[in-house]
mmCIF file of C-alpha atoms in Angstrom:
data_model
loop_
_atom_site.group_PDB
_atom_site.id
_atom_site.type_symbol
_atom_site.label_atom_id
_atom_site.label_comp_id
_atom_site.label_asym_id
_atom_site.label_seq_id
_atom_site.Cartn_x
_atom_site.Cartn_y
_atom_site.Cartn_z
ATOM 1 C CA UNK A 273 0.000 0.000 0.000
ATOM 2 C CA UNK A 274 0.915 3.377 -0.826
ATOM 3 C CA UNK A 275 1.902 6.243 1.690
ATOM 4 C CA UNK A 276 -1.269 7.876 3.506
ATOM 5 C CA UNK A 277 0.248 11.120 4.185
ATOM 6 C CA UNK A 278 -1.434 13.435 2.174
ATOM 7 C CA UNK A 279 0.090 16.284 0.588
ATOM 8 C CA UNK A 280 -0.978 19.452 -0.847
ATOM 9 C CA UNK A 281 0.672 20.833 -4.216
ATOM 10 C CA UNK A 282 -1.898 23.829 -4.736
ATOM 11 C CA UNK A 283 -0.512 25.048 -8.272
ATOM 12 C CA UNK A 284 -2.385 28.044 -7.932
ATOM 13 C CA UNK A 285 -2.092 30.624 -10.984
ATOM 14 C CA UNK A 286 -4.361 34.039 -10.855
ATOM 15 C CA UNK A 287 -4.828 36.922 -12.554
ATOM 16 C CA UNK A 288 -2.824 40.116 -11.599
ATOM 17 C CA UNK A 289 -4.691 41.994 -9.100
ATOM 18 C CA UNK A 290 -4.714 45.911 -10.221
ATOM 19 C CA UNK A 291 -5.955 48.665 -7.804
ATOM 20 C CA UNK A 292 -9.180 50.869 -8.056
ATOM 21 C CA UNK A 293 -11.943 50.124 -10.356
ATOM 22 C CA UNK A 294 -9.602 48.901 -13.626
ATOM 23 C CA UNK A 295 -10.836 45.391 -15.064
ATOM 24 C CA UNK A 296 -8.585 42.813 -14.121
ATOM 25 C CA UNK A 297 -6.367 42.020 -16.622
ATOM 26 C CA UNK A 298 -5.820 37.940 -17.473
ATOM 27 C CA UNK A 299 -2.510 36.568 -18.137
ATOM 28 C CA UNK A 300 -1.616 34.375 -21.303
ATOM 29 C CA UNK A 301 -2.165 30.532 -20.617
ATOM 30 C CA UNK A 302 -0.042 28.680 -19.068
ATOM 31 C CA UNK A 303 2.192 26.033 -20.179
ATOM 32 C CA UNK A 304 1.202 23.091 -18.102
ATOM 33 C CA UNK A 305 3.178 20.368 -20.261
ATOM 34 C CA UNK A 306 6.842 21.242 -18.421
ATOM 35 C CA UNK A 307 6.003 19.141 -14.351
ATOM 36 C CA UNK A 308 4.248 16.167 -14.848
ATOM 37 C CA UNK A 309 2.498 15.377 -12.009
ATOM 38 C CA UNK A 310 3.580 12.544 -9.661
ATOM 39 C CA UNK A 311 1.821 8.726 -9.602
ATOM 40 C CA UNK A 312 -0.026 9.043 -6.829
ATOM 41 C CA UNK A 313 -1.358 13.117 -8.086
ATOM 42 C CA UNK A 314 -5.164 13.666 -8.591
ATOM 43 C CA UNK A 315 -4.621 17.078 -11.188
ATOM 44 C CA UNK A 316 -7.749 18.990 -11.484
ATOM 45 C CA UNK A 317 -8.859 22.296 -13.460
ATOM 46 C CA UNK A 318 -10.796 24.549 -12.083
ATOM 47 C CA UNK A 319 -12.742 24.241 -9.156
ATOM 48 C CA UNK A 320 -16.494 22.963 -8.687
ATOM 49 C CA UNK A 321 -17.832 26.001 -6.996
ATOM 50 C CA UNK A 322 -16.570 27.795 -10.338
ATOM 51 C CA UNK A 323 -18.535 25.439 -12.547
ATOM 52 C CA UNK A 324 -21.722 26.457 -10.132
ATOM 53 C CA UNK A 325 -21.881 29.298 -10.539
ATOM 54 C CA UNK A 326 -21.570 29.296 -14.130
ATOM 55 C CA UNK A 327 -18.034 29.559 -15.561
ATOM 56 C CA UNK A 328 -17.495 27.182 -18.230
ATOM 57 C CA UNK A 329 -15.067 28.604 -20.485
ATOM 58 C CA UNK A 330 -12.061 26.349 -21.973
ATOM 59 C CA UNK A 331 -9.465 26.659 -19.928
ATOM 60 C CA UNK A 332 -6.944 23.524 -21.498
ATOM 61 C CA UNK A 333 -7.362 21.050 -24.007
ATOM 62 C CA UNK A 334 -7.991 17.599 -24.072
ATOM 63 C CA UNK A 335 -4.410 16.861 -25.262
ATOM 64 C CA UNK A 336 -3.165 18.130 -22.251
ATOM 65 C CA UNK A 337 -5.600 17.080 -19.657
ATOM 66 C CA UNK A 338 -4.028 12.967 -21.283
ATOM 67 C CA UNK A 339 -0.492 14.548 -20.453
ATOM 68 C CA UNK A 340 -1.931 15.049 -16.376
ATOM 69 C CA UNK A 341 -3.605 11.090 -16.033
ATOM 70 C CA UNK A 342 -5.318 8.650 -17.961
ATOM 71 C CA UNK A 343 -8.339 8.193 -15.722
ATOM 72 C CA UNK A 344 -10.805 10.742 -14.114
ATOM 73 C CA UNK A 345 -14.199 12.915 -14.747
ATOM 74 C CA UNK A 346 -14.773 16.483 -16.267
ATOM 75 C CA UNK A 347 -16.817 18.502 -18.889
ATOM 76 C CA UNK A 348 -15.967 20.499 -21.778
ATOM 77 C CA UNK A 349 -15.830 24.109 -22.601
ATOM 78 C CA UNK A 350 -19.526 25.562 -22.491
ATOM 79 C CA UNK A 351 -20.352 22.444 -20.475
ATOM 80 C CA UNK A 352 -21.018 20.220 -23.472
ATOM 81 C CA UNK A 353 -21.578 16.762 -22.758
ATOM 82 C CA UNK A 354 -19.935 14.562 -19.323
ATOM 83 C CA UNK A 355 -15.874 13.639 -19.683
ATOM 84 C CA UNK A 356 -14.927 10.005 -19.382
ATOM 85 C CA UNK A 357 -11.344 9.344 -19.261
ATOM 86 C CA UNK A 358 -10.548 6.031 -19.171
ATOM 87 C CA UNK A 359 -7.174 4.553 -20.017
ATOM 88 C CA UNK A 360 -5.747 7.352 -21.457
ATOM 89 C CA UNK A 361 -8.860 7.803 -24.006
ATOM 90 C CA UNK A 362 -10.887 10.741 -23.369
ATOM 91 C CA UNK A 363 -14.574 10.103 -24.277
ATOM 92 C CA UNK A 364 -17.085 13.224 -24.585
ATOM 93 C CA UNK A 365 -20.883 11.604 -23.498
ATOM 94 C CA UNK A 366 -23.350 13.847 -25.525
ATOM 95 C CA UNK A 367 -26.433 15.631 -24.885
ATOM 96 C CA UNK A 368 -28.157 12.389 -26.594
ATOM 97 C CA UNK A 369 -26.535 10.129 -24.576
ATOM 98 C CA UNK A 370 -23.675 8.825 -27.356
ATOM 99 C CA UNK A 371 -20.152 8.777 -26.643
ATOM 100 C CA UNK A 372 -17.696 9.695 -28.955
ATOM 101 C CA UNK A 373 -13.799 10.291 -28.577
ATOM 102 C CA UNK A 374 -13.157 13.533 -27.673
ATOM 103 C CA UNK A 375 -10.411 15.513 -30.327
ATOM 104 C CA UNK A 376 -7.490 16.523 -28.578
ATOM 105 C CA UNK A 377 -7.787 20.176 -29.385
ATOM 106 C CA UNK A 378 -11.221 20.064 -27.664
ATOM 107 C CA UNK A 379 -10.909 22.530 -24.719
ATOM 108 C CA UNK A 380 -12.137 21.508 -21.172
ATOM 109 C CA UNK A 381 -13.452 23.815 -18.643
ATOM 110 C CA UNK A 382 -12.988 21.192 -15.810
ATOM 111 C CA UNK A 383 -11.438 17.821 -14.799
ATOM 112 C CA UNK A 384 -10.023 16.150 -12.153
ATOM 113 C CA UNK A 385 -8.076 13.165 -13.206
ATOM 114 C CA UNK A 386 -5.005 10.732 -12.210
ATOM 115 C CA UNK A 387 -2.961 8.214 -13.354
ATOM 116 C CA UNK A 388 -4.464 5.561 -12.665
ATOM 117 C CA UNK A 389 -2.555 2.146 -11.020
ATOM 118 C CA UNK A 390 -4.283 -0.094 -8.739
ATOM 119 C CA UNK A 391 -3.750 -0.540 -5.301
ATOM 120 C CA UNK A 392 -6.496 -3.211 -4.200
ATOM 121 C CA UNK A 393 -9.083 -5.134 -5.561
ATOM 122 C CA UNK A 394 -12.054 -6.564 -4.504
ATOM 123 C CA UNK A 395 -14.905 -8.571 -6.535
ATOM 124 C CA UNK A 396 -18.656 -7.363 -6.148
ATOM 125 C CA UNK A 397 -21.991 -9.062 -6.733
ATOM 126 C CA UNK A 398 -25.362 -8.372 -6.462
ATOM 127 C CA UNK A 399 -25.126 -5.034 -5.617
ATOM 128 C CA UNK A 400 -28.823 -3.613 -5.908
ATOM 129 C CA UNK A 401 -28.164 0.380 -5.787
ATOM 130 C CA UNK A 402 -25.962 3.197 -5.845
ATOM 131 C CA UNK A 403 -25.802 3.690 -2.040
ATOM 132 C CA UNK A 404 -25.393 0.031 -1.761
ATOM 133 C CA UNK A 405 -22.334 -0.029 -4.436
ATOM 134 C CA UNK A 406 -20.744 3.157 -2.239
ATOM 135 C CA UNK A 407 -20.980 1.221 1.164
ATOM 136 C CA UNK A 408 -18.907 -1.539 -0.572
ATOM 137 C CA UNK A 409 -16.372 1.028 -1.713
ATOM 138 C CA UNK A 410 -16.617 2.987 1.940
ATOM 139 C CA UNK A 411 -15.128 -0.703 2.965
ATOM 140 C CA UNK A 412 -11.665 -0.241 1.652
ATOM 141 C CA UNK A 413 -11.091 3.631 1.925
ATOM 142 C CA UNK A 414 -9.547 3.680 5.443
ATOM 143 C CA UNK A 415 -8.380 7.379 5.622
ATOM 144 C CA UNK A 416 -11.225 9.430 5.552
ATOM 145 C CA UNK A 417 -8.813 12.686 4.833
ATOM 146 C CA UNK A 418 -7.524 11.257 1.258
ATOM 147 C CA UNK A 419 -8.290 11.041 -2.222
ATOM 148 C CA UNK A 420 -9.533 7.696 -3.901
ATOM 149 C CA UNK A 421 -9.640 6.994 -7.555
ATOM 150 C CA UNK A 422 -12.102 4.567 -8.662
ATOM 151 C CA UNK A 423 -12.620 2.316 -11.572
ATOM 152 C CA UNK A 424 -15.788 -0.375 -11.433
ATOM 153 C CA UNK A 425 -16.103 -3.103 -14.035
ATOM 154 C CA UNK A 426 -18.306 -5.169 -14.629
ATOM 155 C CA UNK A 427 -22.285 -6.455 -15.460
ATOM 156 C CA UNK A 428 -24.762 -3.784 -14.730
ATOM 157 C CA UNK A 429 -28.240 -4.668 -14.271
ATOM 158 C CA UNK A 430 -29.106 -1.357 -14.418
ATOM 159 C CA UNK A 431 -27.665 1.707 -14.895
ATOM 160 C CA UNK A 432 -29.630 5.655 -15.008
ATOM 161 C CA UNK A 433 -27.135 8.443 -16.090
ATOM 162 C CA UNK A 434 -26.855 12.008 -17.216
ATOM 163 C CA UNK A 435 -25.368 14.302 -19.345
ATOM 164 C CA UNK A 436 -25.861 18.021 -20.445
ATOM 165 C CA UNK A 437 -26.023 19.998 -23.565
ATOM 166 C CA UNK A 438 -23.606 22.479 -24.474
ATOM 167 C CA UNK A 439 -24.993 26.476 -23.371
ATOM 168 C CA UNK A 440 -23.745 29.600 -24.617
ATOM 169 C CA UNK A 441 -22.957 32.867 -23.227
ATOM 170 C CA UNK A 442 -23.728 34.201 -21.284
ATOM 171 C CA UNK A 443 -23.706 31.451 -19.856
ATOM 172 C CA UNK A 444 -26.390 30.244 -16.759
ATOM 173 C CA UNK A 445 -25.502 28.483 -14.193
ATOM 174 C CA UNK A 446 -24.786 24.918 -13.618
ATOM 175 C CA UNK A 447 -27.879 24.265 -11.635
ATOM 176 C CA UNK A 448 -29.945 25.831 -14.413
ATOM 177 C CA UNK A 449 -28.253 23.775 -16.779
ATOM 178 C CA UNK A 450 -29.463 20.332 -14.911
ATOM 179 C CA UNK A 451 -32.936 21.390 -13.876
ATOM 180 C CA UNK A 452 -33.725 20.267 -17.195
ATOM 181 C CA UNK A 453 -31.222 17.272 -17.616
ATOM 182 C CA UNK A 454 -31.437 14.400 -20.389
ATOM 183 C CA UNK A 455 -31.298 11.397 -18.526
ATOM 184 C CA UNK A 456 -30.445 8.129 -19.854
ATOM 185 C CA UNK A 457 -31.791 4.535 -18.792
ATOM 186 C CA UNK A 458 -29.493 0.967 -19.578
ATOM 187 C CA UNK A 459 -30.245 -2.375 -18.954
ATOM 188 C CA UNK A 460 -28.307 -5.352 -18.202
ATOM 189 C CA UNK A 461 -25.409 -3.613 -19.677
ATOM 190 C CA UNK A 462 -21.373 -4.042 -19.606
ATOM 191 C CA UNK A 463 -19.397 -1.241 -18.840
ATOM 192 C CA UNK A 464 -16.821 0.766 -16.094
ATOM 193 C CA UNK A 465 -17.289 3.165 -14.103
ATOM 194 C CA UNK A 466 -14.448 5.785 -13.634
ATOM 195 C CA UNK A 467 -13.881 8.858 -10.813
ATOM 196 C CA UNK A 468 -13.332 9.847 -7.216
ATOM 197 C CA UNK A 469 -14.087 10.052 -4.025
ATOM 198 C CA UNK A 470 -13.163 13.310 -2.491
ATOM 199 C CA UNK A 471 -12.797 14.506 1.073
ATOM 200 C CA UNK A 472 -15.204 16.339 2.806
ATOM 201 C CA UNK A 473 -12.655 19.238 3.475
ATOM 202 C CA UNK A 474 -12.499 19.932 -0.945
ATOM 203 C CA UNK A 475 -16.140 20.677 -0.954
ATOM 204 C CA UNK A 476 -16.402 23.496 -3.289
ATOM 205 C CA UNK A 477 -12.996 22.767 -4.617
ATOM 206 C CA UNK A 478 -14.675 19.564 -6.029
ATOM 207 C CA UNK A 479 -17.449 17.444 -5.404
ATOM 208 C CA UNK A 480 -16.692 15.785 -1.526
ATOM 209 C CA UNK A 481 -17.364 11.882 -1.405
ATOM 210 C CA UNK A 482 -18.590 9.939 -4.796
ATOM 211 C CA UNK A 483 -18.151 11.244 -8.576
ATOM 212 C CA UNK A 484 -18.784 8.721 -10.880
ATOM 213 C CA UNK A 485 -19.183 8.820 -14.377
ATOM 214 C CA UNK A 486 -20.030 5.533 -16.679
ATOM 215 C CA UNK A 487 -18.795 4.259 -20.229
ATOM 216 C CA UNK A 488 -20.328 1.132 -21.524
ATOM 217 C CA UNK A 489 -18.281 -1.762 -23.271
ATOM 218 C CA UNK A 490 -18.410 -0.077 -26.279
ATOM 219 C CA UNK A 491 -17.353 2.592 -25.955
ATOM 220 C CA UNK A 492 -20.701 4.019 -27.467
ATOM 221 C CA UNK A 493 -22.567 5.465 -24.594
ATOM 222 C CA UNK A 494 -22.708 6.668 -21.015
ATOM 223 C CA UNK A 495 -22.879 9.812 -18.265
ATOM 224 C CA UNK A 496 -22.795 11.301 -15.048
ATOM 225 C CA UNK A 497 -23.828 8.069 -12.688
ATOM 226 C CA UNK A 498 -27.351 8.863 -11.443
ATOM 227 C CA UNK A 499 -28.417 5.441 -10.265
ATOM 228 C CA UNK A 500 -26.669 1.759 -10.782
ATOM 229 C CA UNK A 501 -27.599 -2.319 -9.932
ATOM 230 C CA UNK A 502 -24.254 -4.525 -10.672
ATOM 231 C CA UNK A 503 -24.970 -8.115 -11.348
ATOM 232 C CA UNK A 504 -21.304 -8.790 -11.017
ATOM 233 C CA UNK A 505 -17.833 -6.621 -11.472
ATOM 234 C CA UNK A 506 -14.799 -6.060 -10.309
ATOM 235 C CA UNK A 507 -13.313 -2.893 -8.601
ATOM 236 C CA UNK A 508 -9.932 -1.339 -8.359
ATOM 237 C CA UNK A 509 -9.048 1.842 -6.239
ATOM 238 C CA UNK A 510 -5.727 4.126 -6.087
ATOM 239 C CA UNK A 511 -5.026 6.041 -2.940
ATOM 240 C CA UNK A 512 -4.280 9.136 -4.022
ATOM 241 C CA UNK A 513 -2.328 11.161 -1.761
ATOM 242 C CA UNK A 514 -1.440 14.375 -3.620
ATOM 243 C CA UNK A 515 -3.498 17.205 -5.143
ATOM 244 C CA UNK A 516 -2.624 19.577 -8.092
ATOM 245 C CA UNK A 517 -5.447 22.227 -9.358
ATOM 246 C CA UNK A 518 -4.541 24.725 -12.081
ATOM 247 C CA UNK A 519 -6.725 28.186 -11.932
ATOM 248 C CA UNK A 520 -8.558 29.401 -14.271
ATOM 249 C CA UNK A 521 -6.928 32.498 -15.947
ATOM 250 C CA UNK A 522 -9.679 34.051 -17.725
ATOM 251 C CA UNK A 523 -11.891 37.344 -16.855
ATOM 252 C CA UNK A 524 -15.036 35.423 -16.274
ATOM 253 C CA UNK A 525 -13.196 33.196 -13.254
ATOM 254 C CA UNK A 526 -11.856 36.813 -12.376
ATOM 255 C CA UNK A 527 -15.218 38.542 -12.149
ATOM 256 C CA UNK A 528 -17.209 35.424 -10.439
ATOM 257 C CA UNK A 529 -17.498 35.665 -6.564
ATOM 258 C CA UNK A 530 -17.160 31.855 -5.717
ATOM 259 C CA UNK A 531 -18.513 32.042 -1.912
ATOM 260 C CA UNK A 532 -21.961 32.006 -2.076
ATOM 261 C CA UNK A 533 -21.970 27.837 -3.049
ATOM 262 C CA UNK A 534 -24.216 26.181 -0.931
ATOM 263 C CA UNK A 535 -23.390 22.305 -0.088
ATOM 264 C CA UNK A 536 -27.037 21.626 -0.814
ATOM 265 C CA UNK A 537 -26.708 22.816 -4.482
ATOM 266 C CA UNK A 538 -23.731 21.092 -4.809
ATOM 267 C CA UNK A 539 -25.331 17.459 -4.295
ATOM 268 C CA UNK A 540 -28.187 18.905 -5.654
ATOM 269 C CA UNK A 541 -26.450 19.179 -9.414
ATOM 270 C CA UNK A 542 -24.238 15.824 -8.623
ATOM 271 C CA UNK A 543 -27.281 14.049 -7.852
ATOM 272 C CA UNK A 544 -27.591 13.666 -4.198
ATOM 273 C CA UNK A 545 -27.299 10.079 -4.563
#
């Protein structure tokens, strides 16, 4: 087993602060390609309480989000469609519920992703629910003050997910986006689930406890995990024990106050599962 002590690499990058009443002024982007991040390094853009409140502009591209991990969750710039990165493939689910393979110049207003190598195992079966599947997973994470990255395959006797179209500016915010949500209904279906399972203290930084997205066998569908029955599957988890998060560096992350993001609109959007 991996180390437990957790540490903090806050790559934090902001915006010049100029006095008075001037418009902040937003520095060039930043080239992310030089420090790769460690094994054990859950690399995130952006910041959940950002995407709340509306701020979905591109901040990197999908080429460089593969150069950070191989295995995580996000959206795309304008929030179009859920991100599914699974081995080092980076799969955009669409408002219709389709996947297709995102292009690496696509640019992604946030993910949170690692490279992925597993640390335990443990074989499932007959698990009837969502809540059911995370008290299995609660079994194994033994530091409550960690990161854990998840990937679940397997047999799914059912499976409900989301996804979201793509909005324009200006843009609304993320709860207005999923009041009016396609969701999307599989059964008896093969697939993986891939994401996290965050901290309570990141809340607002990202989602704390379960984010799951799911990819079927295929490769041809999937979504933000709503609601899941597996038959039978396997899953692997990573301790993760460091944290990277580049900033956005554009004027609408500038001009957004992030602290009014309640917890309750958080699990609200994630799906309060």
């Amino acid at each position: 087993m991996k180390r437990h002590l957790a540490k903090f690499l806050i790559m934090i990058i902001l915006a010049p602060a100029l006095g008075g009443c001037a418009t902040p002024t937003v520095a060039p982007p930043a080239d992310i390609s030089a420090a790769a991040p460690a094994q054990d390094t859950l690399w995130q853009v952006s910041t959940l309480s950002a995407l709340m409140q509306g701020v979905f502009d591109g901040e990197v591209s999908v080429a460089q989000v593969k150069e950070k991990g191989d295995l995580g969750v996000g959206t795309f710039e304008g929030v179009d469609g859920e991100m599914v990165v699974l081995d080092g493939e980076v799969y955009r689910v669409r408002a219709d519920g389709k996947a297709i393979k995102a292009e690496d110049g696509d640019k992604v207003s946030f993910a949170a992703v690692t490279f992925f190598a597993s640390d335990q195992e443990v074989t499932l079966k007959d698990i009837g629910s969502y809540a059911a599947l995370t008290a299995e997973l609660d079994k194994i994470q033994t530091n409550p003050n960690i990161f854990y990255a998840w990937k679940i395959s397997g047999t799914f006797s059912y499976m409900k997910t989301r996804s979201v179209p793509k909005q324009t500016e200006p843009y609304p915010t993320l709860a207005e986006v999923t009041a009016n949500q396609p969701v999307f209904e599989f059964q008896d279906v093969k697939g993986t689930l891939v994401g996290l399972w965050c901290p309570e203290y990141v809340q607002g930084v990202n989602a704390a406890g379960y984010h799951l997205h799911f990819l079927t066998e295929d490769a041809q569908a999937g979504g933000h995990v709503l609601e899941c029955a597996l038959r039978e599957g396997t899953a692997a988890v990573d301790v993760t024990t460091e944290f990277a998060m580049l900033l956005p560096q554009n004027q609408h992350f500038a001009q957004t106050d992030l602290s009014g993001t309640a917890e309750k609109d958080i699990k609200k959007v994630e799906g309060d599962n």
